[in-house]
Coordinates of C-alpha atoms in Angstrom, one line a residue:
M1 CA -41.3 86.3 66.6
P2 CA -40.2 85.9 62.7
T3 CA -42.7 83.2 61.1
A4 CA -40.3 80.1 60.0
D5 CA -40.9 82.4 56.0
K6 CA -39.6 84.8 57.3
S7 CA -36.4 83.1 59.0
A8 CA -36.2 81.5 55.3
D9 CA -35.6 85.1 53.8
R10 CA -33.4 86.6 55.6
K11 CA -31.6 83.5 55.3
A12 CA -31.3 83.6 51.4
C13 CA -31.1 86.9 51.4
I14 CA -28.2 86.9 53.7
K15 CA -26.4 84.1 50.7
C16 CA -27.1 86.3 48.8
I17 CA -24.7 88.9 49.3
M18 CA -21.8 87.8 47.0
K19 CA -23.1 85.1 44.5
I20 CA -21.3 83.5 41.8
S21 CA -22.1 82.3 39.2
K22 CA -21.5 78.3 38.2
K23 CA -19.2 79.1 35.7
A24 CA -17.2 80.3 38.9
Y25 CA -18.2 77.6 41.0
Y26 CA -17.0 74.6 38.9
G27 CA -14.2 76.2 37.9
L28 CA -13.5 75.5 41.9
R29 CA -13.9 72.3 42.1
A30 CA -12.4 71.5 39.0
T31 CA -8.8 73.5 40.3
L32 CA -9.3 72.1 43.8
A33 CA -9.9 68.5 42.2
L34 CA -6.2 69.3 40.1
A35 CA -4.9 70.4 43.6
Q36 CA -5.6 67.1 45.6
T37 CA -3.5 65.3 42.2
E38 CA -0.1 65.1 41.5
K39 CA -0.8 63.7 38.1
P40 CA -2.6 66.1 34.8
L41 CA -6.7 64.3 34.8
S42 CA -8.2 63.7 31.7
I43 CA -11.2 66.6 31.1
H44 CA -12.7 63.9 31.3
T45 CA -11.9 61.7 35.2
L46 CA -12.6 65.8 36.1
A47 CA -16.3 65.8 34.4
E48 CA -16.5 62.8 36.2
M49 CA -15.4 63.0 39.4
E50 CA -16.7 66.6 39.9
H51 CA -20.7 65.6 38.4
L52 CA -19.2 68.8 35.4
P53 CA -20.5 68.6 32.3
L54 CA -17.7 68.3 30.2
D55 CA -19.0 70.9 27.2
Y56 CA -18.9 73.4 30.2
L57 CA -15.8 72.4 31.7
E58 CA -13.7 72.5 28.3
K59 CA -14.6 75.8 28.3
I60 CA -13.9 76.5 31.4
L61 CA -10.2 75.3 31.6
Q62 CA -10.3 76.8 28.6
T63 CA -9.8 80.6 30.1
L64 CA -7.9 79.8 32.9
R65 CA -4.5 78.1 31.1
K66 CA -5.2 81.1 28.7
A67 CA -4.8 82.8 32.4
G68 CA -1.8 80.9 33.2
L69 CA -3.7 78.7 35.8
V70 CA -3.7 75.1 34.4
T71 CA -1.2 74.1 31.9
A72 CA -2.5 71.1 29.1
H73 CA -0.5 68.7 28.9
K74 CA -0.8 66.0 25.8
G75 CA -0.4 62.5 24.9
V76 CA -1.9 59.0 26.9
A77 CA -0.2 61.0 30.7
G78 CA -1.8 64.2 29.4
G79 CA -4.1 66.5 31.0
Y80 CA -4.7 69.6 32.8
A81 CA -2.3 70.9 35.7
L82 CA -2.1 73.7 38.0
A83 CA 0.4 75.7 36.4
R84 CA 1.7 76.6 40.1
P85 CA 1.3 74.5 43.0
A86 CA -1.8 74.8 45.1
S87 CA -0.4 76.8 47.6
E88 CA 0.3 80.5 45.1
T89 CA -2.8 79.8 43.7
N90 CA -5.8 81.7 45.1
I91 CA -9.9 82.1 44.9
W92 CA -9.5 85.5 44.0
E93 CA -7.6 84.6 41.1
I94 CA -9.8 81.8 39.6
L95 CA -13.2 83.9 40.7
R96 CA -11.5 87.2 38.8
E97 CA -11.0 85.1 35.6
L98 CA -14.1 83.0 35.1
D99 CA -16.6 85.0 37.0
P100 CA -15.4 89.3 35.4
P101 CA -15.4 91.2 36.8
I102 CA -17.2 91.3 40.4
K103 CA -18.7 93.1 41.4
T104 CA -20.4 92.3 45.0
F105 CA -22.4 94.7 46.0
S106 CA -24.4 97.2 43.9
T107 CA -27.2 100.7 44.7
P108 CA -31.0 99.0 44.7
L109 CA -32.1 101.3 43.4
K110 CA -29.7 102.2 40.7
G111 CA -32.2 102.2 37.5
E112 CA -35.3 101.2 38.8
L113 CA -36.6 104.5 40.6
P114 CA -35.2 108.1 40.4
C115 CA -32.8 108.1 43.1
L116 CA -31.8 111.5 44.4
H117 CA -28.5 110.1 45.3
V118 CA -27.3 108.4 42.1
G119 CA -23.6 109.5 41.7
H120 CA -22.9 110.6 45.1
C121 CA -24.0 108.0 47.6
Q122 CA -23.1 108.2 50.8
T123 CA -23.1 104.5 51.7
N124 CA -20.7 103.5 48.1
E125 CA -17.6 104.5 49.9
V126 CA -19.1 101.6 53.1
W127 CA -19.9 99.1 50.0
R128 CA -16.1 99.5 48.2
M129 CA -15.0 98.9 51.4
L130 CA -16.5 96.0 52.4
E131 CA -14.9 94.6 48.8
N132 CA -12.2 95.5 49.1
K133 CA -11.9 93.5 52.1
I134 CA -13.8 90.2 50.3
E135 CA -11.1 90.5 47.6
K136 CA -8.9 90.9 50.0
T137 CA -10.0 87.8 52.0
L138 CA -10.8 86.0 48.7
S139 CA -6.6 86.2 47.7
D140 CA -5.9 84.7 51.2
V141 CA -7.7 81.8 50.5
T142 CA -5.7 78.6 48.1
L143 CA -6.5 76.0 46.8
E144 CA -4.0 74.5 49.5
S145 CA -5.4 75.9 52.4
L146 CA -9.3 73.8 51.3
I147 CA -7.7 71.0 51.1
P148 CA -9.0 68.6 53.1
R149 CA -5.9 67.6 55.7
N150 CA -5.6 63.4 56.5
N151 CA -5.7 63.1 60.5
S152 CA -3.8 59.9 60.8

């Protein structure tokens, strides 16, 4: 029977299969918040709503703006908005812009111990296929699909 510590270690290991940066996580939260409003949001409002550091959020939104994922509007009613409808903006493109290159898996022994299989490891194709499936799955998840629906 596994001990509580081993069980926790296993759960932590499973959660580490794909780890995204804070930058990517904050970017997803910010774009999801933008997807749920019809008007542009000021950076101050967005930072307050999502409890994100203002300076960091500013850099994230600049990156997303340069990538064409959000737009910046000037003036009293200005702020940030999605560049495309939430139904046309997927999670993969946000992650790819904020956390490039997304490398989901790497050989555990790479650079740590001598390995006879470096350069021709038989398992690399499995990891490549899995990375492709993750990319496809995240490309199929739009911001719109993550917005909670009102069941009223």
